Coordinates of C-alpha atoms and ligand atoms in Angstrom, one line a residue:
X1 CA -1.0 -39.3 -99.4
X2 CA -3.0 -36.5 -98.0
X3 CA -6.2 -38.6 -98.1
X4 CA -4.5 -41.4 -96.3
X5 CA -3.2 -38.9 -93.7
X6 CA -6.6 -37.5 -93.3
X7 CA -8.3 -40.8 -92.8
X8 CA -5.6 -41.9 -90.4
X9 CA -6.3 -38.9 -88.3
X10 CA -10.0 -39.6 -88.5
X11 CA -9.4 -43.1 -87.2
X12 CA -7.2 -41.5 -84.5
X13 CA -10.0 -39.2 -83.5
X14 CA -12.5 -42.1 -83.3
X15 CA -10.1 -44.2 -81.3
X16 CA -9.5 -41.2 -79.0
X17 CA -13.2 -40.9 -78.4
X18 CA -13.6 -44.6 -77.7
X19 CA -10.6 -44.5 -75.3
X20 CA -12.1 -41.6 -73.5
X21 CA -15.4 -43.5 -73.1
X22 CA -13.5 -46.6 -72.0
X23 CA -11.7 -44.5 -69.5
X24 CA -8.2 -45.3 -70.7
X25 CA -7.6 -41.8 -72.2
X26 CA -6.0 -39.5 -69.7
X27 CA -4.6 -36.1 -69.0
X28 CA -0.8 -36.3 -69.3
X29 CA 1.8 -33.7 -68.4
X30 CA 4.9 -33.9 -70.5
X31 CA 7.8 -32.1 -68.8
X32 CA 10.7 -31.5 -71.1
X33 CA 12.8 -28.4 -71.9
X34 CA 13.4 -29.8 -75.4
X35 CA 10.4 -28.5 -77.3
X36 CA 10.8 -30.7 -80.3
X37 CA 11.1 -33.9 -78.2
X38 CA 8.1 -33.0 -76.1
X39 CA 6.0 -32.2 -79.2
X40 CA 6.8 -35.5 -80.7
X41 CA 5.6 -37.4 -77.6
X42 CA 2.5 -35.2 -77.4
X43 CA 1.7 -36.0 -81.1
X44 CA 2.1 -39.7 -80.5
X45 CA -0.3 -39.6 -77.6
X46 CA -2.9 -37.0 -78.7
X47 CA -5.2 -39.4 -80.5
X48 CA -6.0 -41.2 -77.3
X49 CA -5.0 -38.8 -74.5
X50 CA -4.9 -35.1 -73.7
X51 CA -1.2 -34.1 -73.4
X52 CA 0.0 -30.8 -71.9
X53 CA 3.6 -29.7 -72.4
X54 CA 5.5 -27.9 -69.7
X55 CA 9.1 -26.8 -70.3
X56 CA 9.6 -25.8 -66.6
X57 CA 9.8 -28.3 -63.7
X58 CA 8.1 -26.0 -61.2
X59 CA 5.3 -25.2 -63.6
X60 CA 4.9 -28.9 -64.3
X61 CA 4.6 -29.6 -60.6
X62 CA 1.8 -27.0 -60.3
X63 CA -0.1 -28.4 -63.2
X64 CA 0.3 -31.9 -61.7
X65 CA -1.6 -30.7 -58.7
X66 CA -4.7 -30.4 -61.0
X67 CA -6.7 -33.3 -62.5
X68 CA -3.8 -35.1 -64.2
X69 CA -3.4 -38.9 -64.7
X70 CA 0.3 -39.2 -65.6
X71 CA 3.6 -37.2 -65.7
X72 CA 6.1 -38.0 -68.4
X73 CA 9.4 -36.4 -67.5
X74 CA 12.7 -36.1 -69.3
X75 CA 15.2 -37.5 -66.9
X76 CA 18.1 -35.9 -68.9
X77 CA 16.7 -32.4 -69.3
X78 CA 19.3 -29.6 -69.5
X79 CA 17.5 -26.9 -67.6
X80 CA 16.1 -28.9 -64.7
X81 CA 16.7 -32.2 -62.8
X82 CA 13.9 -34.5 -63.9
X83 CA 14.6 -36.9 -61.0
X84 CA 14.4 -34.1 -58.5
X85 CA 11.0 -33.1 -59.9
X86 CA 9.9 -36.8 -59.5
X87 CA 11.0 -36.8 -55.9
X88 CA 9.2 -33.5 -55.2
X89 CA 6.0 -35.0 -56.8
X90 CA 6.3 -38.0 -54.5
X91 CA 6.7 -36.0 -51.4
X92 CA 3.8 -33.6 -52.1
X93 CA 0.5 -34.7 -50.5
X94 CA -1.4 -33.3 -53.5
X95 CA 0.6 -35.3 -56.1
X96 CA 1.8 -38.3 -54.2
X97 CA -0.2 -40.8 -56.2
X98 CA 0.5 -39.5 -59.6
X99 CA 2.2 -42.1 -61.8
X100 CA 5.5 -41.0 -63.3
X101 CA 7.1 -42.2 -66.5
X102 CA 10.7 -41.2 -67.0
X103 CA 12.3 -40.9 -70.5
X104 CA 15.9 -41.8 -70.2
X105 CA 18.8 -41.4 -72.7
X106 CA 20.6 -44.5 -73.9
X107 CA 23.4 -45.8 -71.7
X108 CA 21.9 -44.4 -68.5
X109 CA 21.4 -47.5 -66.5
X110 CA 22.6 -46.1 -63.2
X111 CA 20.1 -43.2 -63.6
X112 CA 17.4 -45.7 -64.4
X113 CA 18.0 -47.5 -61.1
X114 CA 18.0 -44.2 -59.2
X115 CA 14.7 -43.3 -61.0
X116 CA 13.0 -46.5 -59.8
X117 CA 14.3 -46.0 -56.3
X118 CA 12.8 -42.5 -56.2
X119 CA 9.4 -44.0 -57.0
X120 CA 9.1 -43.5 -60.7
X121 CA 6.6 -46.1 -62.0
X122 CA 8.2 -46.9 -65.3
X123 CA 11.1 -45.9 -67.6
X124 CA 11.2 -45.4 -71.3
X125 CA 14.5 -45.5 -73.0
X126 CA 15.3 -43.3 -76.0
X127 CA 14.9 -43.6 -78.9
X128 CA 11.2 -43.7 -78.1
X129 CA 9.2 -46.4 -79.9
X130 CA 5.7 -45.2 -80.5
X131 CA 4.0 -48.5 -79.7
X132 CA 6.0 -49.0 -76.5
X133 CA 5.2 -45.4 -75.4
X134 CA 1.5 -46.0 -76.0
X135 CA 1.5 -49.3 -74.2
X136 CA 3.4 -48.0 -71.1
X137 CA 1.2 -44.9 -70.9
X138 CA -2.0 -47.0 -71.1
X139 CA -0.8 -49.4 -68.4
X140 CA 0.0 -46.5 -66.0
X141 CA -3.3 -44.8 -66.6
X142 CA -5.3 -48.0 -66.2
X143 CA -3.5 -48.7 -63.0
X144 CA -4.2 -45.2 -61.7
X145 CA -7.9 -45.5 -62.5
X146 CA -8.0 -48.7 -60.5
X147 CA -6.0 -47.4 -57.5
X148 CA -8.1 -44.2 -57.5
X149 CA -11.2 -46.4 -57.3
X150 CA -9.8 -48.5 -54.5
X151 CA -8.8 -45.4 -52.5
X152 CA -12.2 -43.8 -53.0
X153 CA -13.8 -47.0 -51.7
X154 CA -11.5 -47.2 -48.8
X155 CA -12.2 -43.6 -47.8
X156 CA -15.9 -44.4 -48.1
X157 CA -15.7 -47.4 -45.9
X158 CA -13.6 -45.6 -43.3
X159 CA -16.3 -42.9 -43.2
X160 CA -19.1 -45.6 -43.0
X161 CA -17.2 -47.1 -40.0
X162 CA -17.5 -43.8 -37.9
X163 CA -20.8 -42.3 -39.2
X164 CA -24.4 -43.0 -38.3
X165 CA -26.2 -43.6 -41.6
X166 CA -29.6 -42.2 -40.6
X167 CA -28.4 -38.8 -39.2
X168 CA -24.9 -38.4 -40.5
X169 CA -23.7 -37.8 -37.0
X170 CA -20.8 -39.7 -35.5
X171 CA -21.7 -43.2 -34.5
X172 CA -21.4 -44.8 -31.1
X173 CA -18.2 -46.6 -31.9
X174 CA -16.5 -43.3 -32.9
X175 CA -17.9 -41.5 -29.9
X176 CA -16.6 -44.2 -27.5
X177 CA -13.1 -43.9 -28.9
X178 CA -13.0 -40.2 -28.6
X179 CA -14.5 -40.1 -25.2
X180 CA -12.0 -42.7 -23.9
X181 CA -9.1 -40.5 -25.0
X182 CA -10.6 -37.3 -23.6
X183 CA -11.6 -38.8 -20.3
X184 CA -8.1 -40.4 -19.9
X185 CA -6.6 -36.9 -20.4
X186 CA -9.0 -35.3 -18.0
X187 CA -8.3 -38.0 -15.4
X188 CA -4.6 -37.0 -15.6
X189 CA -5.4 -33.4 -14.8
X190 CA -6.3 -32.2 -18.4
X191 CA -9.3 -30.2 -19.4
X192 CA -12.7 -31.4 -18.1
X193 CA -15.1 -33.1 -20.5
X194 CA -18.8 -32.5 -20.5
X195 CA -21.2 -35.2 -21.7
X196 CA -24.9 -34.9 -22.6
X197 CA -27.1 -37.9 -22.9
X198 CA -30.3 -36.9 -24.8
X199 CA -33.4 -39.0 -25.3
X200 CA -36.5 -38.0 -27.2
X201 CA -39.6 -37.9 -25.1
X202 CA -42.4 -40.4 -25.9
X203 CA -40.8 -41.2 -29.2
X204 CA -42.9 -44.4 -29.4
X205 CA -46.0 -42.2 -29.7
X206 CA -44.5 -40.3 -32.6
X207 CA -43.8 -43.6 -34.4
X208 CA -47.3 -44.9 -33.5
X209 CA -49.1 -41.8 -34.6
X210 CA -47.2 -40.8 -37.7
X211 CA -45.3 -44.0 -38.8
X212 CA -41.7 -45.1 -38.6
X213 CA -40.6 -43.0 -41.6
X214 CA -41.8 -39.8 -40.0
X215 CA -40.0 -41.0 -36.8
X216 CA -36.8 -41.2 -38.9
X217 CA -37.4 -37.7 -40.3
X218 CA -37.8 -36.3 -36.8
X219 CA -34.5 -38.0 -35.8
X220 CA -32.7 -36.4 -38.8
X221 CA -34.1 -33.0 -38.1
X222 CA -33.3 -33.4 -34.4
X223 CA -29.7 -34.2 -35.3
X224 CA -29.4 -31.0 -37.3
X225 CA -30.8 -29.0 -34.4
X226 CA -28.3 -30.5 -32.0
X227 CA -25.3 -30.2 -34.4
X228 CA -26.0 -26.6 -35.1
X229 CA -26.2 -25.8 -31.4
X230 CA -22.7 -27.0 -30.4
X231 CA -19.2 -25.9 -31.2
X232 CA -17.1 -27.4 -34.0
X233 CA -14.9 -29.2 -31.5
X234 CA -17.9 -30.9 -29.8
X235 CA -18.9 -34.4 -30.9
X236 CA -22.6 -35.0 -31.5
X237 CA -23.2 -38.7 -31.9
X238 CA -26.1 -41.1 -32.3
X239 CA -25.8 -43.4 -29.3
X240 CA -28.6 -45.8 -30.6
X241 CA -32.3 -45.6 -31.4
X242 CA -33.6 -42.2 -30.3
X243 CA -30.7 -41.6 -27.9
X244 CA -27.9 -39.2 -28.6
X245 CA -24.6 -38.2 -26.9
X246 CA -22.7 -34.9 -27.2
X247 CA -19.1 -35.0 -26.0
X248 CA -17.8 -31.6 -25.2
X249 CA -14.0 -31.1 -24.7
X250 CA -13.0 -28.4 -22.2
X251 CA -16.5 -28.1 -20.7
X252 CA -17.1 -28.3 -17.0
X253 CA -20.5 -29.4 -15.6
X254 CA -22.1 -25.9 -15.3
X255 CA -21.2 -25.0 -18.8
X256 CA -22.5 -28.3 -20.1
X257 CA -25.8 -27.8 -18.3
X258 CA -26.2 -24.4 -20.0
X259 CA -25.6 -25.9 -23.4
X260 CA -28.1 -28.7 -22.6
X261 CA -30.7 -26.1 -21.7
X262 CA -30.1 -24.3 -25.0
X263 CA -30.5 -27.5 -27.0
X264 CA -33.6 -28.4 -25.1
X265 CA -35.2 -25.1 -25.9
X266 CA -34.1 -25.2 -29.5
X267 CA -35.6 -28.7 -30.1
X268 CA -38.9 -28.2 -28.2
X269 CA -39.3 -24.6 -29.1
X270 CA -40.4 -25.0 -32.7
X271 CA -42.3 -27.8 -34.4
X272 CA -40.8 -30.3 -36.8
X273 CA -42.1 -30.0 -40.3
X274 CA -42.4 -33.6 -41.6
X275 CA -44.0 -35.8 -44.3
X276 CA -43.0 -33.4 -47.1
X277 CA -44.0 -30.4 -45.1
X278 CA -47.6 -31.6 -44.7
X279 CA -47.4 -32.3 -41.0
X280 CA -46.1 -30.2 -38.1
X281 CA -45.3 -32.0 -34.9
X282 CA -43.7 -31.0 -31.6
X283 CA -41.0 -33.2 -30.0
X284 CA -39.4 -32.6 -26.7
X285 CA -36.2 -34.1 -25.2
X286 CA -34.8 -34.9 -21.8
X287 CA -31.1 -34.5 -21.2
X288 CA -28.9 -36.0 -18.6
X289 CA -25.7 -34.0 -18.0
X290 CA -22.4 -35.2 -16.6
X291 CA -18.7 -34.1 -16.6
X292 CA -15.5 -35.6 -15.7
X293 CA -14.4 -35.5 -12.0
X294 CA -10.7 -35.9 -12.4
X295 CA -8.5 -38.8 -11.1
X296 CA -9.9 -42.3 -11.5
X297 CA -12.7 -41.3 -13.8
X298 CA -13.6 -43.6 -16.7
X299 CA -15.8 -43.2 -19.8
X300 CA -18.3 -45.7 -18.6
X301 CA -18.6 -43.9 -15.2
X302 CA -19.2 -40.6 -16.9
X303 CA -21.8 -42.1 -19.2
X304 CA -23.4 -43.8 -16.2
X305 CA -23.7 -40.5 -14.3
X306 CA -25.3 -38.9 -17.4
X307 CA -27.7 -41.9 -17.7
X308 CA -28.8 -41.5 -14.0
X309 CA -29.4 -37.8 -14.6
X310 CA -31.4 -38.6 -17.7
X311 CA -33.5 -41.0 -15.7
X312 CA -34.2 -38.3 -13.1
X313 CA -35.2 -35.9 -16.0
X314 CA -37.7 -38.4 -17.3
X315 CA -39.0 -39.1 -13.8
X316 CA -39.5 -35.4 -13.2
X317 CA -41.9 -35.2 -16.1
X318 CA -39.7 -35.1 -19.2
X319 CA -38.7 -32.0 -21.3
X320 CA -36.1 -31.3 -18.7
X321 CA -32.3 -31.0 -18.1
X322 CA -30.8 -32.6 -15.0
X323 CA -27.1 -32.3 -14.1
Ligands
GH3_1 P1 -39.5 -42.0 -23.1 O1 -38.1 -42.0 -23.7 O2 -40.0 -40.6 -22.9 O3 -39.5 -42.7 -21.8 O4 -40.4 -42.7 -24.1 P2 -40.1 -43.4 -25.5 O5 -41.4 -43.7 -26.2 O6 -39.2 -42.5 -26.2 O7 -39.4 -44.6 -24.9 P3 -38.6 -45.8 -25.5 O8 -37.1 -45.5 -25.3 O9 -39.1 -47.0 -24.9 O10 -38.9 -45.9 -27.1 C1 -38.1 -45.5 -28.0 C2 -38.7 -45.9 -29.3 O11 -37.8 -45.4 -30.4 C3 -38.8 -47.4 -29.5 C4 -38.3 -47.6 -30.9 O12 -39.2 -48.3 -31.7 C5 -38.0 -46.3 -31.5 N1 -36.9 -46.2 -32.3 C6 -35.6 -46.6 -32.0 N2 -34.8 -46.4 -33.1 C7 -35.5 -45.8 -34.1 C8 -35.3 -45.4 -35.4 O13 -34.2 -45.5 -35.9 N3 -36.3 -44.9 -36.1 C9 -37.6 -44.8 -35.6 N4 -38.5 -44.2 -36.4 N5 -37.8 -45.2 -34.4 C10 -36.9 -45.7 -33.6
MG2 MG1 -34.8 -44.2 -25.4
MG3 MG1 -36.6 -44.7 -23.0
MG4 MG1 -37.3 -41.8 -25.6

């Protein structure tokens, strides 16, 4: 008998390792104030999963905020309200997506309905059947893995939609949306908005002399220099090619001009180390500065004034700020 037990456990261990590799094994919090019952569920699951027993609802909630894949809660616990815990888990941003399996005493159909209304994913009636437990747990964990994957992809695509891939700055689309909202507020008497339009001087020459990849490196390093010279509330964006826009909330023209001058000096003041540190090259920029002028202003009009100022800066010999 002992030999059979031992080999059964061994198979359990191997199955557990395989499940972990396949990604169906999970970390499970079992919340039950009945130690014996909790232990029994944990034992059933431990070959494939990593169960953690919590006898207290508040403690279970805290643990569930960590890397946990499933909560199994006794809906008929004596010392806490299991359905209340489930409701708390659902309304907490940190645990909102955690699957919950409620274990329910026989003859508790009304409670089962309430459990499902609260957002419990599945119910398991007592007496617990080992195979049913295992199957329901596995289903919940697989589903969680999949929704986690979708959510991560969604976050990633949302980020892609607003980020410039070369520099990591905001992209033009994002900038336009933000600028539209800020200019509308300024036009209704809100805070002024400063806008810098920055263009790298003779960038074609950099590409022609050092190659397109080095040109890209310069743009990346340039983006870092701009981003580290503005406040956290400012929005540095790649407008396209080697043109950049910085949108600065609460910044009138004179202040915007000072910031532009600081950026110009910071970019042109020290050479860019490129091509794996082998080359040093100097790049300068020209900046057109504009700010909102109150009533009737539009984002296009502000950008147009910045563009006209930039044109003047170029015409005046480049490496200049014009407001
Ligand atoms: P200036 O602005 O001082 O008038 O001269 P410029 O040489 O910078 O003028 P222009 O705007 O005509 O040229 C910009 C060049 O930037 C042309 C284009 O090939 C290059 N460029 C645009 N986008 C990128 C990019 O993502 N990477 C690299 N390496 N080059 C780019
Ligand atoms: Mg250009
Ligand atoms: Mg140009
Ligand atoms: Mg240029």
